[in-house]
Coordinates of C-alpha atoms in Angstrom, one line a residue:
M1 CA 71.4 80.0 126.4
L2 CA 74.1 78.1 128.4
Q3 CA 71.4 76.6 130.5
D4 CA 69.2 75.7 127.6
L5 CA 71.8 73.9 125.7
H6 CA 73.4 72.2 128.9
M7 CA 76.7 74.1 128.3
T8 CA 79.1 75.7 130.5
S9 CA 81.2 78.8 129.9
N10 CA 84.1 76.7 128.7
D11 CA 82.1 75.4 125.9
Y12 CA 80.8 79.0 125.2
N13 CA 84.7 79.7 125.0
T14 CA 85.3 76.8 122.6
G15 CA 82.5 77.9 120.3
Q16 CA 84.3 81.4 120.1
T17 CA 87.7 80.0 119.2
I18 CA 86.0 77.6 116.6
F19 CA 84.5 80.8 115.2
L20 CA 87.9 82.6 114.9
V21 CA 89.7 79.8 113.6
C22 CA 87.1 79.3 110.8
F23 CA 87.0 83.1 110.4
L24 CA 90.9 83.1 110.0
I25 CA 90.7 80.2 107.4
A26 CA 88.4 82.0 105.3
E27 CA 90.1 85.5 105.2
M28 CA 92.4 85.1 102.2
P29 CA 90.1 82.9 100.1
S30 CA 87.3 85.4 100.5
Q31 CA 89.5 88.4 99.7
L32 CA 90.6 86.7 96.6
I33 CA 87.1 85.9 95.5
S34 CA 86.0 89.5 96.3
K35 CA 89.1 90.7 94.0
R36 CA 87.8 88.5 91.1
L37 CA 83.9 89.0 91.4
G38 CA 84.1 92.5 92.8
P39 CA 83.2 93.7 96.4
D40 CA 80.0 95.0 95.3
R41 CA 78.9 91.4 94.4
W42 CA 80.6 89.5 97.2
I43 CA 79.9 91.6 100.2
P44 CA 76.2 91.4 99.8
F45 CA 76.2 87.6 99.3
Q46 CA 78.2 87.3 102.4
M47 CA 75.9 89.3 104.5
V48 CA 72.8 87.4 103.4
A49 CA 74.6 83.9 103.7
W50 CA 75.7 84.7 107.4
S51 CA 72.3 86.2 108.2
L52 CA 70.6 82.8 107.3
V53 CA 72.9 80.9 109.5
A54 CA 72.8 83.5 112.4
A55 CA 69.0 83.1 112.4
C56 CA 69.3 79.4 112.5
Q57 CA 70.8 79.7 115.9
A58 CA 67.2 80.4 117.1
F59 CA 66.7 76.5 116.5
L60 CA 69.7 75.3 118.5
K61 CA 69.0 72.3 120.6
T62 CA 72.6 70.8 121.5
K63 CA 76.0 71.7 122.2
S64 CA 77.2 70.3 118.9
A65 CA 74.9 72.2 116.7
Y66 CA 76.0 75.5 118.4
L67 CA 79.7 74.5 117.6
G68 CA 78.8 73.7 114.1
I69 CA 76.8 77.0 113.5
R70 CA 79.8 79.0 114.9
A71 CA 82.1 77.2 112.5
L72 CA 79.7 78.2 109.6
L73 CA 79.5 81.7 110.8
G74 CA 83.3 82.0 110.8
L75 CA 83.6 80.7 107.4
L76 CA 80.9 83.0 105.9
E77 CA 82.0 86.2 107.7
G78 CA 85.7 85.7 107.1
G79 CA 87.1 88.4 104.8
F80 CA 84.4 90.7 105.2
I81 CA 86.6 93.5 106.7
P82 CA 89.4 93.4 104.0
D83 CA 86.8 93.1 101.3
T84 CA 85.1 96.5 102.7
I85 CA 88.7 98.0 102.8
L86 CA 89.4 97.1 99.3
F87 CA 85.9 98.6 98.3
L88 CA 86.8 101.8 100.1
S89 CA 90.2 102.1 98.6
F90 CA 88.4 102.6 95.0
F91 CA 86.8 106.1 96.2
Y92 CA 89.1 107.6 98.7
K93 CA 92.7 108.8 99.0
S94 CA 95.2 107.3 101.5
S95 CA 94.9 110.4 103.6
E96 CA 90.9 110.0 103.6
L97 CA 90.8 106.5 104.6
P98 CA 91.4 106.6 108.2
K99 CA 88.4 108.7 108.9
R100 CA 86.2 106.4 106.8
L101 CA 87.6 103.5 108.5
T102 CA 86.8 105.0 111.8
C103 CA 83.1 105.5 110.5
F104 CA 83.0 101.9 109.6
W105 CA 84.1 100.7 113.0
I106 CA 82.0 103.2 114.8
S107 CA 78.9 101.6 112.9
Y108 CA 80.2 98.3 114.1
T109 CA 80.4 99.5 117.6
L110 CA 76.8 101.2 117.4
T111 CA 75.5 97.8 116.5
S112 CA 76.6 96.8 120.0
I113 CA 74.5 99.5 121.4
I114 CA 71.5 98.9 119.2
G115 CA 71.8 95.1 120.0
A116 CA 71.9 95.8 123.8
F117 CA 68.5 97.5 123.6
L118 CA 67.1 94.9 121.3
A119 CA 68.3 92.2 123.6
F120 CA 66.6 94.0 126.7
G121 CA 63.4 94.0 124.7
L122 CA 63.6 90.5 123.1
L123 CA 65.0 88.8 126.4
H124 CA 61.7 89.6 128.0
I125 CA 59.9 87.2 125.5
K126 CA 59.4 83.8 126.8
D127 CA 58.4 80.6 125.0
S128 CA 55.8 78.2 126.5
N129 CA 58.1 76.8 128.7
G130 CA 59.2 80.1 130.3
G131 CA 62.7 80.0 128.6
G132 CA 64.4 80.3 125.4
S133 CA 64.2 84.0 125.2
W134 CA 67.5 84.4 123.4
R135 CA 66.3 82.4 120.3
Y136 CA 64.2 85.4 119.3
L137 CA 67.2 87.7 119.6
F138 CA 69.1 85.4 117.3
A139 CA 65.9 85.3 114.8
Y140 CA 65.6 89.0 114.6
E141 CA 69.2 89.9 114.4
G142 CA 69.7 87.3 111.3
L143 CA 66.6 88.9 109.8
I144 CA 67.9 92.4 110.1
T145 CA 71.3 91.6 108.7
G146 CA 69.6 89.7 105.9
V147 CA 67.5 92.8 104.9
I148 CA 70.5 95.0 104.9
G149 CA 72.4 92.4 102.7
I150 CA 69.8 92.4 100.3
L151 CA 69.7 96.2 100.2
A152 CA 73.3 96.3 99.9
A153 CA 73.2 94.1 96.7
F154 CA 71.3 97.0 94.9
W155 CA 73.0 99.9 96.4
M156 CA 76.8 99.1 96.2
P157 CA 78.5 100.3 93.2
A158 CA 81.3 98.5 91.3
G159 CA 83.4 101.8 91.5
P160 CA 83.2 105.4 91.1
T161 CA 82.4 105.2 87.2
Q162 CA 79.8 102.6 87.7
T163 CA 77.2 104.0 89.9
K164 CA 74.1 103.9 87.6
G165 CA 71.2 101.6 88.3
G166 CA 69.8 99.7 91.2
L167 CA 68.8 101.8 94.2
R168 CA 71.3 104.3 93.0
G169 CA 69.0 105.8 90.2
K170 CA 69.2 105.6 86.5
D171 CA 71.6 108.7 86.5
G172 CA 74.0 107.2 89.2
W173 CA 75.6 109.3 91.9
F174 CA 78.1 111.4 89.8
N175 CA 78.1 113.0 86.4
E176 CA 80.8 112.4 83.8
R177 CA 83.0 115.4 85.3
E178 CA 82.8 114.3 88.7
E179 CA 83.8 110.8 87.7
K180 CA 86.8 111.9 86.1
I181 CA 87.7 114.0 89.1
M182 CA 87.3 111.2 91.5
V183 CA 89.3 108.7 89.4
N184 CA 92.1 111.3 88.9
R185 CA 92.5 112.2 92.4
V186 CA 92.7 108.6 93.5
I187 CA 95.2 107.9 91.0
R188 CA 97.4 110.8 91.5
D189 CA 97.4 109.9 95.3
D190 CA 98.4 106.2 94.5
P191 CA 99.5 105.6 91.0
S192 CA 99.4 101.9 91.6
K193 CA 95.5 101.9 91.9
G194 CA 95.5 102.1 88.0
T195 CA 97.4 99.1 87.5
M196 CA 94.4 96.5 87.9
H197 CA 90.7 96.8 87.4
N198 CA 88.2 96.0 90.0
R199 CA 87.1 92.5 88.8
Q200 CA 90.8 91.4 88.0
A201 CA 91.8 88.4 89.8
V202 CA 95.1 88.0 91.9
T203 CA 97.1 85.1 90.1
P204 CA 99.1 82.8 92.3
K205 CA 102.5 84.5 91.1
L206 CA 101.1 87.9 92.2
L207 CA 99.9 86.4 95.4
W208 CA 103.3 84.9 96.1
Y209 CA 105.0 88.4 95.3
S210 CA 102.6 90.0 97.7
L211 CA 103.3 87.6 100.6
K212 CA 106.9 87.9 100.5
D213 CA 106.7 91.8 100.6
Y214 CA 108.7 92.1 103.8
H215 CA 108.0 95.7 104.1
M216 CA 104.5 95.0 105.3
W217 CA 105.5 92.4 108.0
P218 CA 106.0 94.8 110.8
I219 CA 102.4 95.9 110.4
Y220 CA 101.2 92.3 110.5
A221 CA 103.2 91.8 113.7
L222 CA 101.4 94.7 115.5
G223 CA 98.3 93.1 114.4
L224 CA 99.2 90.0 116.4
I225 CA 99.8 91.8 119.7
W226 CA 98.0 95.1 120.2
M227 CA 94.5 93.6 120.7
I228 CA 95.5 91.0 123.4
P229 CA 95.3 93.3 126.5
Y230 CA 91.6 94.2 126.2
T231 CA 90.0 91.5 124.2
P232 CA 89.6 89.0 127.1
A233 CA 87.9 91.8 129.1
S234 CA 85.7 92.4 126.0
N235 CA 84.9 88.7 125.5
Y236 CA 83.9 88.1 129.2
L237 CA 82.5 91.5 129.8
T238 CA 78.8 90.1 130.2
L239 CA 80.0 87.1 132.5
Q240 CA 82.0 89.4 134.7
L241 CA 79.0 91.8 135.2
R242 CA 76.8 88.9 135.6
Q243 CA 79.2 87.5 138.5
Q244 CA 79.2 90.9 140.1
G245 CA 75.5 90.5 140.9
F246 CA 74.0 92.4 137.9
T247 CA 70.7 90.8 136.4
T248 CA 70.7 89.8 132.7
F249 CA 68.8 92.8 131.8
Q250 CA 71.1 95.3 133.6
T251 CA 74.1 93.5 132.1
N252 CA 72.7 94.2 128.5
L253 CA 72.2 97.8 129.4
L254 CA 75.7 98.2 131.2
V255 CA 77.8 97.1 127.9
I256 CA 76.3 100.3 126.4
P257 CA 78.8 102.7 128.1
S258 CA 82.0 101.0 127.0
A259 CA 80.6 101.1 123.4
V260 CA 80.2 104.7 123.9
V261 CA 83.7 105.2 125.3
S262 CA 85.1 103.1 122.4
I263 CA 83.5 105.4 119.7
I264 CA 84.9 108.4 121.6
T265 CA 88.5 107.1 121.9
M266 CA 88.6 105.8 118.3
I267 CA 87.5 109.2 117.0
T268 CA 90.1 110.9 119.2
T269 CA 92.9 108.3 118.4
T270 CA 92.5 108.6 114.5
W271 CA 92.4 112.5 114.8
I272 CA 95.6 112.4 116.8
A273 CA 97.2 109.9 114.2
E274 CA 96.4 112.2 111.3
R275 CA 97.1 115.5 113.0
T276 CA 100.5 114.5 114.4
N277 CA 101.4 111.9 111.4
Q278 CA 102.4 109.6 114.3
R279 CA 100.8 106.3 114.1
L280 CA 102.8 103.6 115.5
L281 CA 103.7 105.7 118.6
L282 CA 100.0 105.9 119.3
G283 CA 99.9 102.0 119.4
A284 CA 102.3 102.2 122.4
A285 CA 100.4 104.9 124.2
A286 CA 97.3 102.6 123.9
E287 CA 99.1 99.7 125.5
I288 CA 100.0 101.7 128.5
W289 CA 96.4 102.7 129.0
Y290 CA 95.5 99.0 129.0
L291 CA 98.2 98.0 131.4
V292 CA 97.3 100.5 134.0
L293 CA 93.6 99.3 133.8
L294 CA 94.4 95.7 133.9
I295 CA 96.7 96.0 137.0
A296 CA 93.6 97.8 138.8
L297 CA 91.5 94.9 137.8
E298 CA 93.9 92.6 139.2
T299 CA 94.3 94.3 142.5
L300 CA 90.6 95.2 143.2
P301 CA 88.7 93.0 145.6
M302 CA 86.7 90.3 143.7
K303 CA 83.2 90.8 144.5
S304 CA 82.9 93.7 147.1
M305 CA 83.2 96.5 144.8
P306 CA 80.9 96.0 141.6
W307 CA 80.5 99.4 140.3
P308 CA 84.3 100.4 140.5
R309 CA 85.1 97.0 138.7
F310 CA 82.3 97.9 136.1
A311 CA 84.0 101.5 135.6
I312 CA 87.4 100.0 135.1
L313 CA 86.0 97.4 132.7
T314 CA 84.2 100.0 130.9
L315 CA 87.5 102.1 130.5
T316 CA 89.3 98.8 129.6
V317 CA 86.7 97.7 126.8
G318 CA 86.2 101.1 125.4
G319 CA 90.1 101.9 125.4
P320 CA 91.8 103.7 122.3
S321 CA 91.6 101.5 119.4
I322 CA 94.3 102.0 116.7
H323 CA 92.5 99.3 114.5
P324 CA 91.5 102.1 111.9
V325 CA 94.9 103.6 111.9
L326 CA 96.7 100.3 111.3
V327 CA 94.2 99.2 108.5
A328 CA 94.6 102.5 106.7
L329 CA 98.5 102.3 107.2
T330 CA 98.3 98.7 105.7
S331 CA 96.4 100.2 102.6
R332 CA 98.6 103.0 102.4
N333 CA 102.0 101.2 102.5
A334 CA 100.8 98.4 100.1
G335 CA 102.3 100.1 97.0
S336 CA 100.2 98.0 94.5
V337 CA 96.6 96.9 94.2
R338 CA 97.5 93.2 94.5
T339 CA 99.5 93.8 97.7
R340 CA 96.7 95.9 99.1
T341 CA 94.4 93.0 98.6
V342 CA 96.5 90.4 100.0
A343 CA 98.0 92.7 102.8
S344 CA 94.6 93.8 104.1
A345 CA 93.5 90.1 104.4
L346 CA 96.9 89.0 106.1
Y347 CA 96.7 92.1 108.6
N348 CA 93.2 91.1 109.6
M349 CA 94.4 87.3 109.8
S350 CA 97.2 88.6 112.2
V351 CA 94.4 90.2 114.3
Q352 CA 92.3 87.0 114.2
I353 CA 95.3 85.0 115.5
S354 CA 95.5 87.4 118.2
S355 CA 91.7 87.1 118.9
I356 CA 92.3 83.2 119.2
A357 CA 94.9 83.7 121.7
S358 CA 92.9 86.3 123.7
A359 CA 90.0 84.1 123.7
N360 CA 92.1 81.7 125.9
V361 CA 93.8 84.0 128.0
R362 CA 91.3 84.2 130.8
C363 CA 89.2 81.0 130.3
P364 CA 87.4 79.9 133.5
M365 CA 89.6 76.9 134.1
N366 CA 92.7 78.7 134.9
W367 CA 91.3 82.2 136.1
S368 CA 89.6 82.2 139.4
M369 CA 87.4 85.3 138.7
F370 CA 85.2 83.2 136.5
V371 CA 82.5 80.7 137.5
K372 CA 80.5 78.2 135.5
Y373 CA 76.9 79.0 134.9

């Protein structure tokens, strides 16, 4: 793609930063819209909208078009994660949320594995000029996301007591007794969930009250820092593997082990957190994991040991993620629906700020390991 669009890895890095900035800007507005319209309506709209834009990447011709598409994708995808957290909080107790969020991020990681296999096949397709195989990849990935978004519009219910209709069937998922049990168990776990209905907007006054809730600020601070150690390695994983001499097709397959390791460590971390009732301490332990591996990366010879470097990169990118634990902690500590709505967005915004910083930690201009392609 870089060669076809006459871009360097610096340009690619700029596009990633633009995406993250736009993603960050859209987080809070998207969450507030979701609270007013309902996640069951807003999430499918987001998915279909960004799938169309993602598919348009197949027609990119210039660097400026690439940067513009990245900006649009950020604006449309921003808020998707807190929207999903809000939706899940309608159905599950605070003690059940970490496991469900782990499943959510596992599915996200699985897309990396599936995407790698898709890329391996689609990148063999060439246009009449013998290039542009990446265009087919963007087109098909956009199509798949769009189909899932359309299905979600007819599958996602508004809440536990509103499951009838669409792909859920005329009788819905639950009978009246089961609906009462579901609602009562969630309300008994967190009585504040009964103070707002699922399509009630957060007013400016309520937004201000939620923003100044200083009890949530330490969690936002953690969101700012915990991803920085491994995100640069993740962002540049394919570029590093290419520099080690692996082919494009080998590289697409070699990203799979890190995704598998990530799933294993995520499940393990969440289980330990709930088992020991220790969440923040696990965050500190995860940072020690990354510190050891980053030291190994810095001291390893540059090009003479590709497979050991691949192994260390795999353990770094697939290291223990406390993301589901912290997201569930944000929801659990919110204390009200309006704070949960706002806090979920604010935490994810802090994570995006961390991603923006991380995207520029190891850029090619100031880290000798990277070269321009």
